[in-house]
Amino acid sequence: MRHVFEPAPTGRAKCRGCGRPVGKGDLRFGERIPNPFAEGETILWFHPLCAAYKRPEAMLETLAHAPPGSVPSPEALERAVRGNSAHRRLPRIDGADRAPTSQAKCRHCHEPITRGSWRIRLVFYEEGRFLPSGFVHLACRAAHFEGADILAPLLHFSPDLSDEERADLVRACAEMA
Ligand SMILES: [Zn+2]
Ligand SMILES: [Zn+2]
């Protein structure tokens, strides 16, 4: 098997998907890629669910070959993979927040995103890195992601939101459905 699951030997390494550390002893997913800067290979480490959302193909390939019982809760990972491999734009979802200014324009409709309104952060994967690639209005999500249900990855990649903000985001998604 190319990619790996293993317990994190320390709590220092950060997940590529969400930028937060993977706790010592917690299961982590390693995607093996050709080293973009040198000979040989390098491994990108993720929380398993972060990889399922942002690198669905690599996760799917690994789940298909994992010995039974070797991956805890594979159903949750498979669900995330299935959801996000349905459309090429879905793995680019990097969470939601309220626009701090009105300067950014929506990548979908090209209109400004009004200060205080919900926006979806996007990233673009290139050679082992996730590069910030702008925002779309929450209201533009159905058009941009072709009707896919994105609430789960949206909440997953928004760990900084308070409970109240999360509830508000869920409500906003339901209202604009
Ligand atoms: Zn993560
Ligand atoms: Zn828009």
mmCIF file of C-alpha atoms and ligand atoms in Angstrom:
data_model
loop_
_atom_site.group_PDB
_atom_site.id
_atom_site.type_symbol
_atom_site.label_atom_id
_atom_site.label_comp_id
_atom_site.label_asym_id
_atom_site.label_seq_id
_atom_site.Cartn_x
_atom_site.Cartn_y
_atom_site.Cartn_z
ATOM 1 C CA MET A 1 0.000 0.000 0.000
ATOM 2 C CA ARG A 2 1.371 3.381 -0.951
ATOM 3 C CA HIS A 3 -0.325 5.660 1.520
ATOM 4 C CA VAL A 4 -0.368 4.878 5.231
ATOM 5 C CA PHE A 5 -2.373 5.053 8.433
ATOM 6 C CA GLU A 6 -0.333 5.155 11.640
ATOM 7 C CA PRO A 7 -0.437 6.614 15.165
ATOM 8 C CA ALA A 8 1.299 10.012 15.340
ATOM 9 C CA PRO A 9 4.636 9.546 17.169
ATOM 10 C CA THR A 10 4.521 13.102 18.560
ATOM 11 C CA GLY A 11 1.885 15.836 18.861
ATOM 12 C CA ARG A 12 3.956 18.378 16.972
ATOM 13 C CA ALA A 13 3.183 17.785 13.296
ATOM 14 C CA LYS A 14 0.315 19.764 11.822
ATOM 15 C CA CYS A 15 -2.368 18.359 9.567
ATOM 16 C CA ARG A 16 -2.057 19.652 5.988
ATOM 17 C CA GLY A 17 -5.810 19.748 5.655
ATOM 18 C CA CYS A 18 -6.776 21.940 8.615
ATOM 19 C CA GLY A 19 -3.499 23.315 9.949
ATOM 20 C CA ARG A 20 -4.088 21.935 13.445
ATOM 21 C CA PRO A 21 -1.742 19.495 15.193
ATOM 22 C CA VAL A 22 -2.474 15.762 15.115
ATOM 23 C CA GLY A 23 -2.465 14.624 18.762
ATOM 24 C CA LYS A 24 0.254 12.245 19.954
ATOM 25 C CA GLY A 25 -0.938 8.677 19.473
ATOM 26 C CA ASP A 26 -3.915 9.734 17.313
ATOM 27 C CA LEU A 27 -4.300 7.982 13.992
ATOM 28 C CA ARG A 28 -2.946 10.000 11.077
ATOM 29 C CA PHE A 29 -3.114 9.463 7.324
ATOM 30 C CA GLY A 30 0.019 9.839 5.237
ATOM 31 C CA GLU A 31 -0.273 10.522 1.523
ATOM 32 C CA ARG A 32 2.915 9.606 -0.268
ATOM 33 C CA ILE A 33 3.678 11.961 -3.158
ATOM 34 C CA PRO A 34 6.682 12.574 -5.396
ATOM 35 C CA ASN A 35 8.820 15.170 -3.643
ATOM 36 C CA PRO A 36 8.207 18.428 -5.568
ATOM 37 C CA PHE A 37 11.545 19.892 -4.434
ATOM 38 C CA ALA A 38 13.972 16.970 -4.531
ATOM 39 C CA GLU A 39 14.478 13.373 -5.634
ATOM 40 C CA GLY A 40 12.318 10.695 -4.099
ATOM 41 C CA GLU A 41 9.064 10.869 -2.196
ATOM 42 C CA THR A 42 7.612 12.827 0.659
ATOM 43 C CA ILE A 43 4.609 12.201 2.899
ATOM 44 C CA LEU A 44 1.834 14.667 3.643
ATOM 45 C CA TRP A 45 0.211 14.015 7.034
ATOM 46 C CA PHE A 46 -3.463 14.563 7.740
ATOM 47 C CA HIS A 47 -6.189 13.852 10.253
ATOM 48 C CA PRO A 48 -8.010 10.983 8.495
ATOM 49 C CA LEU A 49 -11.249 12.941 8.056
ATOM 50 C CA CYS A 50 -9.391 16.001 6.730
ATOM 51 C CA ALA A 51 -7.743 13.776 4.096
ATOM 52 C CA ALA A 52 -11.071 12.157 3.218
ATOM 53 C CA TYR A 53 -12.506 15.590 2.408
ATOM 54 C CA LYS A 54 -9.488 17.216 0.771
ATOM 55 C CA ARG A 55 -7.705 14.246 -0.854
ATOM 56 C CA PRO A 56 -10.632 11.903 -1.564
ATOM 57 C CA GLU A 57 -8.886 9.900 -4.300
ATOM 58 C CA ALA A 58 -5.854 9.092 -2.135
ATOM 59 C CA MET A 59 -8.106 8.105 0.763
ATOM 60 C CA LEU A 60 -10.375 5.972 -1.391
ATOM 61 C CA GLU A 61 -7.429 4.083 -2.849
ATOM 62 C CA THR A 62 -6.097 3.410 0.652
ATOM 63 C CA LEU A 63 -9.424 2.335 2.157
ATOM 64 C CA ALA A 64 -9.899 -0.100 -0.704
ATOM 65 C CA HIS A 65 -6.679 -1.915 0.236
ATOM 66 C CA ALA A 66 -6.720 -1.541 4.045
ATOM 67 C CA PRO A 67 -6.991 -4.874 5.891
ATOM 68 C CA PRO A 68 -10.373 -5.217 7.658
ATOM 69 C CA GLY A 69 -10.247 -3.685 11.134
ATOM 70 C CA SER A 70 -7.084 -1.682 10.469
ATOM 71 C CA VAL A 71 -8.907 1.632 10.102
ATOM 72 C CA PRO A 72 -11.265 2.814 12.860
ATOM 73 C CA SER A 73 -14.677 4.053 11.650
ATOM 74 C CA PRO A 74 -14.048 3.556 7.916
ATOM 75 C CA GLU A 75 -17.758 4.305 7.261
ATOM 76 C CA ALA A 76 -17.330 7.954 8.275
ATOM 77 C CA LEU A 77 -14.289 8.262 6.021
ATOM 78 C CA GLU A 78 -16.065 6.572 3.127
ATOM 79 C CA ARG A 79 -19.040 8.879 3.550
ATOM 80 C CA ALA A 80 -16.769 11.949 3.424
ATOM 81 C CA VAL A 81 -14.869 10.559 0.413
ATOM 82 C CA ARG A 82 -18.066 9.752 -1.472
ATOM 83 C CA GLY A 83 -19.500 13.197 -0.775
ATOM 84 C CA ASN A 84 -16.413 15.111 -1.837
ATOM 85 C CA SER A 85 -15.310 13.046 -4.829
ATOM 86 C CA ALA A 86 -18.648 13.763 -6.535
ATOM 87 C CA HIS A 87 -17.411 17.070 -7.924
ATOM 88 C CA ARG A 88 -13.903 18.377 -8.590
ATOM 89 C CA ARG A 89 -14.548 21.619 -6.695
ATOM 90 C CA LEU A 90 -15.653 20.020 -3.421
ATOM 91 C CA PRO A 91 -12.163 19.163 -2.079
ATOM 92 C CA ARG A 92 -11.365 22.892 -2.312
ATOM 93 C CA ILE A 93 -13.732 23.779 0.557
ATOM 94 C CA ASP A 94 -11.746 25.206 3.445
ATOM 95 C CA GLY A 95 -14.520 26.284 5.803
ATOM 96 C CA ALA A 96 -16.721 29.330 6.248
ATOM 97 C CA ASP A 97 -16.541 32.634 8.046
ATOM 98 C CA ARG A 98 -18.155 36.070 7.968
ATOM 99 C CA ALA A 99 -16.397 38.490 5.631
ATOM 100 C CA PRO A 100 -14.313 40.937 7.714
ATOM 101 C CA THR A 101 -14.431 43.584 4.933
ATOM 102 C CA SER A 102 -16.304 44.098 1.665
ATOM 103 C CA GLN A 103 -13.153 43.935 -0.441
ATOM 104 C CA ALA A 104 -13.134 40.355 -1.665
ATOM 105 C CA LYS A 105 -15.140 39.390 -4.733
ATOM 106 C CA CYS A 106 -16.954 36.103 -5.076
ATOM 107 C CA ARG A 107 -15.114 33.635 -7.322
ATOM 108 C CA HIS A 108 -18.422 32.470 -8.687
ATOM 109 C CA CYS A 109 -20.565 35.567 -9.425
ATOM 110 C CA HIS A 110 -17.732 38.165 -9.233
ATOM 111 C CA GLU A 111 -19.842 40.472 -7.035
ATOM 112 C CA PRO A 112 -18.323 41.810 -3.772
ATOM 113 C CA ILE A 113 -18.924 39.786 -0.616
ATOM 114 C CA THR A 114 -20.523 42.244 1.806
ATOM 115 C CA ARG A 115 -18.838 42.718 5.165
ATOM 116 C CA GLY A 116 -20.447 40.462 7.770
ATOM 117 C CA SER A 117 -22.035 38.031 5.310
ATOM 118 C CA TRP A 118 -21.108 34.350 5.195
ATOM 119 C CA ARG A 119 -18.473 33.298 2.705
ATOM 120 C CA ILE A 120 -16.854 29.981 1.870
ATOM 121 C CA ARG A 121 -13.049 29.850 1.854
ATOM 122 C CA LEU A 122 -11.460 28.002 -1.057
ATOM 123 C CA VAL A 123 -8.027 26.429 -1.427
ATOM 124 C CA PHE A 124 -6.252 24.966 -4.416
ATOM 125 C CA TYR A 125 -4.039 21.885 -4.140
ATOM 126 C CA GLU A 126 -0.707 22.095 -5.906
ATOM 127 C CA GLU A 127 2.426 20.003 -5.354
ATOM 128 C CA GLY A 128 1.707 19.047 -1.785
ATOM 129 C CA ARG A 129 0.363 22.407 -0.666
ATOM 130 C CA PHE A 130 -3.072 23.942 -0.287
ATOM 131 C CA LEU A 131 -2.951 27.509 -1.546
ATOM 132 C CA PRO A 132 -5.646 30.066 -0.603
ATOM 133 C CA SER A 133 -7.732 30.666 -3.711
ATOM 134 C CA GLY A 134 -10.420 33.126 -2.716
ATOM 135 C CA PHE A 135 -14.015 32.952 -1.568
ATOM 136 C CA VAL A 136 -17.556 32.380 -2.768
ATOM 137 C CA HIS A 137 -20.799 33.704 -1.297
ATOM 138 C CA LEU A 138 -22.583 31.122 0.802
ATOM 139 C CA ALA A 139 -25.580 31.948 -1.408
ATOM 140 C CA CYS A 140 -23.570 30.972 -4.517
ATOM 141 C CA ARG A 141 -22.724 27.507 -3.186
ATOM 142 C CA ALA A 142 -25.474 25.591 -5.000
ATOM 143 C CA ALA A 143 -24.390 27.052 -8.338
ATOM 144 C CA HIS A 144 -20.666 26.736 -7.618
ATOM 145 C CA PHE A 145 -20.773 23.171 -6.262
ATOM 146 C CA GLU A 146 -23.610 22.080 -8.542
ATOM 147 C CA GLY A 147 -26.115 21.426 -5.802
ATOM 148 C CA ALA A 148 -23.900 19.181 -3.647
ATOM 149 C CA ASP A 149 -24.585 19.128 0.100
ATOM 150 C CA ILE A 150 -21.510 20.823 1.550
ATOM 151 C CA LEU A 151 -22.584 21.444 5.133
ATOM 152 C CA ALA A 152 -20.465 18.647 6.654
ATOM 153 C CA PRO A 153 -17.104 19.722 5.145
ATOM 154 C CA LEU A 154 -18.039 23.358 5.707
ATOM 155 C CA LEU A 155 -18.465 22.745 9.440
ATOM 156 C CA HIS A 156 -15.479 20.390 9.620
ATOM 157 C CA PHE A 157 -13.075 23.018 8.294
ATOM 158 C CA SER A 158 -14.511 25.810 10.469
ATOM 159 C CA PRO A 159 -13.241 24.760 13.931
ATOM 160 C CA ASP A 160 -12.777 28.392 15.012
ATOM 161 C CA LEU A 161 -16.518 29.167 14.911
ATOM 162 C CA SER A 162 -18.377 29.371 18.240
ATOM 163 C CA ASP A 163 -21.390 27.120 18.843
ATOM 164 C CA GLU A 164 -23.627 30.094 18.172
ATOM 165 C CA GLU A 165 -21.901 30.855 14.867
ATOM 166 C CA ARG A 166 -22.120 27.205 13.815
ATOM 167 C CA ALA A 167 -25.848 27.175 14.544
ATOM 168 C CA ASP A 168 -26.192 30.371 12.542
ATOM 169 C CA LEU A 169 -24.286 28.866 9.594
ATOM 170 C CA VAL A 170 -26.492 25.766 9.630
ATOM 171 C CA ARG A 171 -29.559 28.027 9.664
ATOM 172 C CA ALA A 172 -28.192 30.176 6.821
ATOM 173 C CA CYS A 173 -27.602 27.036 4.724
ATOM 174 C CA ALA A 174 -31.129 25.763 5.412
ATOM 175 C CA GLU A 175 -32.691 29.115 4.529
ATOM 176 C CA MET A 176 -30.805 29.444 1.255
ATOM 177 C CA ALA A 177 -31.317 25.820 0.215
HETATM 178 ZN ZN ZN B 1 -6.876 18.121 9.998
HETATM 179 ZN ZN ZN B 2 -21.345 34.995 -5.435
#
